[in-house]
Amino acid sequence: SQQGEEDPQALSIQEGENATMNCSYKTSINNLQWYRQNSGRGLVHLILIRSNEREKHSGRLRVTLDTSKKSSSLLITASRAADTASYFCATDAGFQKLVFGTGTRLLVSP
Amino acid sequence: SQTIHQWPATLVQPVGSPLSLECTVEGTSNPNLYWYRQAAGRGLQLLFYSVGIGQISSEVPQNLSASRPQDRQFILSSKKLLLSDSGFYLCAWSAVRTSGPSSYNEQFFGPGTRLTVL
């Protein structure tokens, strides 16, 4: 399977703590994207990092990319209960389609 | 602005019955269109994608089919549903980008259809 893998599968933290999720993939990529999915809803795009970038920030989100290790991480700082969701990485190898990871379920408790 | 619609939102169907799920996009032209299936608590499995009217690429052989009769309409069908077809079906669109290192393919998802086959 070409699907990427994410770890941990589930993460439970308290409000105010940081949450880190990791994504590994198998092929060369043009870019890697992170998406969020609230329960029972569609996915929402969060951030995109290109293959020639190593780190990118957007608000409380920080994404890193290590193409030599074929891995990426998503850090959510100062988490809030509203951050509770599943988070997916997706890789774009330039073939007009994305390959999604298996997802991390994040639970942020008040 | 662009919007994407899916219907129905939920569907309960008996085994062996036909299926038709519809997805439409507004506010953009010539989008790439995608159908995904998501099993409970799992990741997304790409079923079909289309880069133009009448152009369908199948990712996973199964008893489902897809059609794109109009530029912004994508339909997922089955002649006879199986129990294993149950799941959450998501439609997505992206703007067409050129290939290569500068390309990117940010996708925008619909609200999904929850299908239960009994």
PDB file of N, CA, C and O in Angstrom, chain A residues 40-94:
ATOM      1  N   GLY A  40     -17.412  12.951  11.894  1.00  0.00           N
ATOM      2  CA  GLY A  40     -18.565  12.925  11.006  1.00  0.00           C
ATOM      3  C   GLY A  40     -18.595  14.004   9.956  1.00  0.00           C
ATOM      4  O   GLY A  40     -19.637  14.206   9.309  1.00  0.00           O
ATOM      5  N   ARG A  41     -17.481  14.686   9.757  1.00  0.00           N
ATOM      6  CA  ARG A  41     -17.438  15.782   8.791  1.00  0.00           C
ATOM      7  C   ARG A  41     -16.401  15.521   7.707  1.00  0.00           C
ATOM      8  O   ARG A  41     -15.643  14.559   7.757  1.00  0.00           O
ATOM      9  N   GLY A  42     -16.374  16.408   6.728  1.00  0.00           N
ATOM     10  CA  GLY A  42     -15.331  16.341   5.711  1.00  0.00           C
ATOM     11  C   GLY A  42     -14.010  16.881   6.240  1.00  0.00           C
ATOM     12  O   GLY A  42     -13.947  17.433   7.331  1.00  0.00           O
ATOM     13  N   LEU A  43     -12.959  16.694   5.462  1.00  0.00           N
ATOM     14  CA  LEU A  43     -11.638  17.161   5.871  1.00  0.00           C
ATOM     15  C   LEU A  43     -11.451  18.624   5.497  1.00  0.00           C
ATOM     16  O   LEU A  43     -11.997  19.101   4.504  1.00  0.00           O
ATOM     17  N   VAL A  44     -10.635  19.302   6.298  1.00  0.00           N
ATOM     18  CA  VAL A  44     -10.316  20.705   6.058  1.00  0.00           C
ATOM     19  C   VAL A  44      -8.808  20.845   5.961  1.00  0.00           C
ATOM     20  O   VAL A  44      -8.069  20.352   6.824  1.00  0.00           O
ATOM     21  N   HIS A  45      -8.361  21.527   4.919  1.00  0.00           N
ATOM     22  CA  HIS A  45      -6.932  21.722   4.704  1.00  0.00           C
ATOM     23  C   HIS A  45      -6.371  22.679   5.756  1.00  0.00           C
ATOM     24  O   HIS A  45      -6.946  23.735   6.028  1.00  0.00           O
ATOM     25  N   LEU A  46      -5.231  22.296   6.348  1.00  0.00           N
ATOM     26  CA  LEU A  46      -4.602  23.134   7.373  1.00  0.00           C
ATOM     27  C   LEU A  46      -3.371  23.851   6.840  1.00  0.00           C
ATOM     28  O   LEU A  46      -3.225  25.075   6.993  1.00  0.00           O
ATOM     29  N   ILE A  47      -2.464  23.097   6.248  1.00  0.00           N
ATOM     30  CA  ILE A  47      -1.179  23.679   5.888  1.00  0.00           C
ATOM     31  C   ILE A  47      -0.501  22.790   4.850  1.00  0.00           C
ATOM     32  O   ILE A  47      -0.714  21.579   4.832  1.00  0.00           O
ATOM     33  N   LEU A  48       0.287  23.408   3.990  1.00  0.00           N
ATOM     34  CA  LEU A  48       1.046  22.697   2.963  1.00  0.00           C
ATOM     35  C   LEU A  48       2.504  23.062   3.085  1.00  0.00           C
ATOM     36  O   LEU A  48       2.842  24.243   3.284  1.00  0.00           O
ATOM     37  N   ILE A  49       3.372  22.071   2.986  1.00  0.00           N
ATOM     38  CA  ILE A  49       4.804  22.322   3.000  1.00  0.00           C
ATOM     39  C   ILE A  49       5.409  21.678   1.759  1.00  0.00           C
ATOM     40  O   ILE A  49       5.125  20.516   1.450  1.00  0.00           O
ATOM     41  N   ARG A  50       6.205  22.435   1.024  1.00  0.00           N
ATOM     42  CA  ARG A  50       6.784  21.931  -0.204  1.00  0.00           C
ATOM     43  C   ARG A  50       8.033  21.104   0.098  1.00  0.00           C
ATOM     44  O   ARG A  50       8.641  21.230   1.156  1.00  0.00           O
ATOM     45  N   SER A  51       8.440  20.320  -0.882  1.00  0.00           N
ATOM     46  CA  SER A  51       9.563  19.408  -0.671  1.00  0.00           C
ATOM     47  C   SER A  51      10.880  20.137  -0.436  1.00  0.00           C
ATOM     48  O   SER A  51      11.809  19.574   0.155  1.00  0.00           O
ATOM     49  N   ASN A  52      10.979  21.392  -0.863  1.00  0.00           N
ATOM     50  CA  ASN A  52      12.222  22.141  -0.651  1.00  0.00           C
ATOM     51  C   ASN A  52      12.162  23.013   0.609  1.00  0.00           C
ATOM     52  O   ASN A  52      13.047  23.824   0.857  1.00  0.00           O
ATOM     53  N   GLU A  53      11.109  22.846   1.397  1.00  0.00           N
ATOM     54  CA  GLU A  53      10.979  23.554   2.665  1.00  0.00           C
ATOM     55  C   GLU A  53      11.217  22.597   3.816  1.00  0.00           C
ATOM     56  O   GLU A  53      10.928  21.399   3.719  1.00  0.00           O
ATOM     57  N   ARG A  54      11.713  23.115   4.913  1.00  0.00           N
ATOM     58  CA  ARG A  54      11.987  22.268   6.083  1.00  0.00           C
ATOM     59  C   ARG A  54      11.039  22.545   7.234  1.00  0.00           C
ATOM     60  O   ARG A  54      10.798  21.667   8.067  1.00  0.00           O
ATOM     61  N   GLU A  55      10.534  23.771   7.282  1.00  0.00           N
ATOM     62  CA  GLU A  55       9.644  24.134   8.388  1.00  0.00           C
ATOM     63  C   GLU A  55       8.684  25.212   7.909  1.00  0.00           C
ATOM     64  O   GLU A  55       9.037  26.061   7.090  1.00  0.00           O
ATOM     65  N   LYS A  56       7.463  25.137   8.445  1.00  0.00           N
ATOM     66  CA  LYS A  56       6.468  26.142   8.094  1.00  0.00           C
ATOM     67  C   LYS A  56       5.552  26.378   9.278  1.00  0.00           C
ATOM     68  O   LYS A  56       5.254  25.454  10.042  1.00  0.00           O
ATOM     69  N   HIS A  57       5.121  27.637   9.434  1.00  0.00           N
ATOM     70  CA  HIS A  57       4.264  27.993  10.559  1.00  0.00           C
ATOM     71  C   HIS A  57       2.966  28.593  10.041  1.00  0.00           C
ATOM     72  O   HIS A  57       2.937  29.257   9.012  1.00  0.00           O
ATOM     73  N   SER A  58       1.899  28.328  10.783  1.00  0.00           N
ATOM     74  CA  SER A  58       0.628  28.975  10.510  1.00  0.00           C
ATOM     75  C   SER A  58      -0.132  29.067  11.823  1.00  0.00           C
ATOM     76  O   SER A  58      -0.660  28.075  12.319  1.00  0.00           O
ATOM     77  N   GLY A  59      -0.157  30.258  12.398  1.00  0.00           N
ATOM     78  CA  GLY A  59      -0.818  30.423  13.697  1.00  0.00           C
ATOM     79  C   GLY A  59      -0.186  29.526  14.746  1.00  0.00           C
ATOM     80  O   GLY A  59       1.027  29.577  14.981  1.00  0.00           O
ATOM     81  N   ARG A  60      -0.973  28.647  15.359  1.00  0.00           N
ATOM     82  CA  ARG A  60      -0.462  27.726  16.389  1.00  0.00           C
ATOM     83  C   ARG A  60       0.079  26.433  15.795  1.00  0.00           C
ATOM     84  O   ARG A  60       0.434  25.508  16.521  1.00  0.00           O
ATOM     85  N   LEU A  61       0.121  26.342  14.486  1.00  0.00           N
ATOM     86  CA  LEU A  61       0.609  25.135  13.822  1.00  0.00           C
ATOM     87  C   LEU A  61       2.048  25.311  13.370  1.00  0.00           C
ATOM     88  O   LEU A  61       2.424  26.362  12.850  1.00  0.00           O
ATOM     89  N   ARG A  62       2.827  24.255  13.582  1.00  0.00           N
ATOM     90  CA  ARG A  62       4.187  24.222  13.059  1.00  0.00           C
ATOM     91  C   ARG A  62       4.396  22.875  12.401  1.00  0.00           C
ATOM     92  O   ARG A  62       4.175  21.831  13.010  1.00  0.00           O
ATOM     93  N   VAL A  63       4.811  22.908  11.153  1.00  0.00           N
ATOM     94  CA  VAL A  63       5.033  21.673  10.395  1.00  0.00           C
ATOM     95  C   VAL A  63       6.505  21.597  10.015  1.00  0.00           C
ATOM     96  O   VAL A  63       7.102  22.586   9.609  1.00  0.00           O
ATOM     97  N   THR A  64       7.071  20.417  10.159  1.00  0.00           N
ATOM     98  CA  THR A  64       8.429  20.165   9.689  1.00  0.00           C
ATOM     99  C   THR A  64       8.400  19.055   8.661  1.00  0.00           C
ATOM    100  O   THR A  64       7.493  18.214   8.664  1.00  0.00           O
ATOM    101  N   LEU A  65       9.390  19.066   7.793  1.00  0.00           N
ATOM    102  CA  LEU A  65       9.496  18.041   6.752  1.00  0.00           C
ATOM    103  C   LEU A  65      10.945  17.624   6.624  1.00  0.00           C
ATOM    104  O   LEU A  65      11.831  18.474   6.482  1.00  0.00           O
ATOM    105  N   ASP A  66      11.190  16.326   6.675  1.00  0.00           N
ATOM    106  CA  ASP A  66      12.522  15.766   6.463  1.00  0.00           C
ATOM    107  C   ASP A  66      12.414  14.788   5.299  1.00  0.00           C
ATOM    108  O   ASP A  66      12.004  13.636   5.484  1.00  0.00           O
ATOM    109  N   THR A  67      12.774  15.240   4.118  1.00  0.00           N
ATOM    110  CA  THR A  67      12.618  14.381   2.936  1.00  0.00           C
ATOM    111  C   THR A  67      13.613  13.225   2.939  1.00  0.00           C
ATOM    112  O   THR A  67      13.356  12.195   2.322  1.00  0.00           O
ATOM    113  N   SER A  68      14.743  13.386   3.623  1.00  0.00           N
ATOM    114  CA  SER A  68      15.714  12.283   3.675  1.00  0.00           C
ATOM    115  C   SER A  68      15.172  11.122   4.497  1.00  0.00           C
ATOM    116  O   SER A  68      15.468   9.965   4.221  1.00  0.00           O
ATOM    117  N   LYS A  69      14.356  11.432   5.486  1.00  0.00           N
ATOM    118  CA  LYS A  69      13.752  10.391   6.320  1.00  0.00           C
ATOM    119  C   LYS A  69      12.316  10.087   5.884  1.00  0.00           C
ATOM    120  O   LYS A  69      11.661   9.222   6.461  1.00  0.00           O
ATOM    121  N   LYS A  70      11.832  10.841   4.893  1.00  0.00           N
ATOM    122  CA  LYS A  70      10.458  10.686   4.439  1.00  0.00           C
ATOM    123  C   LYS A  70       9.503  10.771   5.625  1.00  0.00           C
ATOM    124  O   LYS A  70       8.683   9.867   5.885  1.00  0.00           O
ATOM    125  N   SER A  71       9.618  11.883   6.340  1.00  0.00           N
ATOM    126  CA  SER A  71       8.762  12.054   7.502  1.00  0.00           C
ATOM    127  C   SER A  71       8.426  13.527   7.698  1.00  0.00           C
ATOM    128  O   SER A  71       9.149  14.422   7.258  1.00  0.00           O
ATOM    129  N   SER A  72       7.318  13.740   8.389  1.00  0.00           N
ATOM    130  CA  SER A  72       6.855  15.086   8.706  1.00  0.00           C
ATOM    131  C   SER A  72       6.232  15.063  10.091  1.00  0.00           C
ATOM    132  O   SER A  72       5.789  14.008  10.569  1.00  0.00           O
ATOM    133  N   SER A  73       6.225  16.222  10.727  1.00  0.00           N
ATOM    134  CA  SER A  73       5.542  16.323  12.010  1.00  0.00           C
ATOM    135  C   SER A  73       4.678  17.571  12.033  1.00  0.00           C
ATOM    136  O   SER A  73       4.996  18.580  11.396  1.00  0.00           O
ATOM    137  N   LEU A  74       3.589  17.471  12.763  1.00  0.00           N
ATOM    138  CA  LEU A  74       2.675  18.597  12.975  1.00  0.00           C
ATOM    139  C   LEU A  74       2.638  18.868  14.466  1.00  0.00           C
ATOM    140  O   LEU A  74       2.331  17.975  15.253  1.00  0.00           O
ATOM    141  N   LEU A  75       2.956  20.086  14.830  1.00  0.00           N
ATOM    142  CA  LEU A  75       2.909  20.513  16.226  1.00  0.00           C
ATOM    143  C   LEU A  75       1.791  21.535  16.380  1.00  0.00           C
ATOM    144  O   LEU A  75       1.743  22.527  15.637  1.00  0.00           O
ATOM    145  N   ILE A  76       0.905  21.285  17.316  1.00  0.00           N
ATOM    146  CA  ILE A  76      -0.127  22.252  17.687  1.00  0.00           C
ATOM    147  C   ILE A  76       0.238  22.776  19.068  1.00  0.00           C
ATOM    148  O   ILE A  76       0.295  22.007  20.041  1.00  0.00           O
ATOM    149  N   THR A  77       0.519  24.056  19.168  1.00  0.00           N
ATOM    150  CA  THR A  77       0.909  24.626  20.451  1.00  0.00           C
ATOM    151  C   THR A  77      -0.314  25.152  21.203  1.00  0.00           C
ATOM    152  O   THR A  77      -1.330  25.515  20.603  1.00  0.00           O
ATOM    153  N   ALA A  78      -0.182  25.168  22.522  1.00  0.00           N
ATOM    154  CA  ALA A  78      -1.235  25.714  23.390  1.00  0.00           C
ATOM    155  C   ALA A  78      -2.603  25.198  22.970  1.00  0.00           C
ATOM    156  O   ALA A  78      -3.510  25.973  22.636  1.00  0.00           O
ATOM    157  N   SER A  79      -2.757  23.879  22.990  1.00  0.00           N
ATOM    158  CA  SER A  79      -3.968  23.267  22.436  1.00  0.00           C
ATOM    159  C   SER A  79      -5.224  23.697  23.200  1.00  0.00           C
ATOM    160  O   SER A  79      -5.172  24.062  24.378  1.00  0.00           O
ATOM    161  N   ARG A  80      -6.341  23.618  22.499  1.00  0.00           N
ATOM    162  CA  ARG A  80      -7.643  23.982  23.031  1.00  0.00           C
ATOM    163  C   ARG A  80      -8.599  22.810  22.840  1.00  0.00           C
ATOM    164  O   ARG A  80      -8.388  21.971  21.978  1.00  0.00           O
ATOM    165  N   ALA A  81      -9.657  22.776  23.593  1.00  0.00           N
ATOM    166  CA  ALA A  81     -10.644  21.708  23.453  1.00  0.00           C
ATOM    167  C   ALA A  81     -11.168  21.644  22.014  1.00  0.00           C
ATOM    168  O   ALA A  81     -11.463  20.563  21.489  1.00  0.00           O
ATOM    169  N   ALA A  82     -11.261  22.801  21.370  1.00  0.00           N
ATOM    170  CA  ALA A  82     -11.758  22.857  19.995  1.00  0.00           C
ATOM    171  C   ALA A  82     -10.803  22.222  18.990  1.00  0.00           C
ATOM    172  O   ALA A  82     -11.183  22.019  17.826  1.00  0.00           O
ATOM    173  N   ASP A  83      -9.580  21.922  19.406  1.00  0.00           N
ATOM    174  CA  ASP A  83      -8.632  21.235  18.520  1.00  0.00           C
ATOM    175  C   ASP A  83      -8.913  19.741  18.444  1.00  0.00           C
ATOM    176  O   ASP A  83      -8.283  19.036  17.648  1.00  0.00           O
ATOM    177  N   THR A  84      -9.798  19.246  19.277  1.00  0.00           N
ATOM    178  CA  THR A  84     -10.158  17.830  19.255  1.00  0.00           C
ATOM    179  C   THR A  84     -10.683  17.448  17.879  1.00  0.00           C
ATOM    180  O   THR A  84     -11.667  18.024  17.398  1.00  0.00           O
ATOM    181  N   ALA A  85     -10.004  16.504  17.234  1.00  0.00           N
ATOM    182  CA  ALA A  85     -10.323  16.116  15.862  1.00  0.00           C
ATOM    183  C   ALA A  85      -9.350  15.017  15.447  1.00  0.00           C
ATOM    184  O   ALA A  85      -8.459  14.644  16.209  1.00  0.00           O
ATOM    185  N   SER A  86      -9.516  14.511  14.251  1.00  0.00           N
ATOM    186  CA  SER A  86      -8.518  13.628  13.645  1.00  0.00           C
ATOM    187  C   SER A  86      -7.693  14.437  12.660  1.00  0.00           C
ATOM    188  O   SER A  86      -8.216  15.307  11.962  1.00  0.00           O
ATOM    189  N   TYR A  87      -6.412  14.145  12.628  1.00  0.00           N
ATOM    190  CA  TYR A  87      -5.485  14.886  11.773  1.00  0.00           C
ATOM    191  C   TYR A  87      -4.819  13.907  10.813  1.00  0.00           C
ATOM    192  O   TYR A  87      -4.343  12.844  11.227  1.00  0.00           O
ATOM    193  N   PHE A  88      -4.794  14.292   9.548  1.00  0.00           N
ATOM    194  CA  PHE A  88      -4.251  13.431   8.504  1.00  0.00           C
ATOM    195  C   PHE A  88      -3.162  14.162   7.734  1.00  0.00           C
ATOM    196  O   PHE A  88      -3.322  15.332   7.392  1.00  0.00           O
ATOM    197  N   CYS A  89      -2.094  13.444   7.429  1.00  0.00           N
ATOM    198  CA  CYS A  89      -1.147  13.972   6.472  1.00  0.00           C
ATOM    199  C   CYS A  89      -1.503  13.418   5.094  1.00  0.00           C
ATOM    200  O   CYS A  89      -2.144  12.364   4.981  1.00  0.00           O
ATOM    201  N   ALA A  90      -1.109  14.131   4.062  1.00  0.00           N
ATOM    202  CA  ALA A  90      -1.374  13.696   2.691  1.00  0.00           C
ATOM    203  C   ALA A  90      -0.201  14.106   1.823  1.00  0.00           C
ATOM    204  O   ALA A  90       0.276  15.241   1.912  1.00  0.00           O
ATOM    205  N   THR A  91       0.283  13.194   1.023  1.00  0.00           N
ATOM    206  CA  THR A  91       1.428  13.478   0.173  1.00  0.00           C
ATOM    207  C   THR A  91       0.996  13.650  -1.280  1.00  0.00           C
ATOM    208  O   THR A  91       0.096  12.964  -1.772  1.00  0.00           O
ATOM    209  N   ASP A  92       1.637  14.590  -1.916  1.00  0.00           N
ATOM    210  CA  ASP A  92       1.369  14.925  -3.319  1.00  0.00           C
ATOM    211  C   ASP A  92       2.633  14.617  -4.100  1.00  0.00           C
ATOM    212  O   ASP A  92       3.646  15.288  -3.937  1.00  0.00           O
ATOM    213  N   ALA A  93       2.554  13.570  -4.943  1.00  0.00           N
ATOM    214  CA  ALA A  93       3.705  13.193  -5.766  1.00  0.00           C
ATOM    215  C   ALA A  93       3.569  13.727  -7.186  1.00  0.00           C
ATOM    216  O   ALA A  93       4.352  13.355  -8.059  1.00  0.00           O
ATOM    217  N   GLY A  94       2.577  14.590  -7.394  1.00  0.00           N
ATOM    218  CA  GLY A  94       2.459  15.242  -8.692  1.00  0.00           C
ATOM    219  C   GLY A  94       1.634  14.488  -9.709  1.00  0.00           C
ATOM    220  O   GLY A  94       1.746  14.739 -10.894  1.00  0.00           O
TER     221      GLY A  94
END
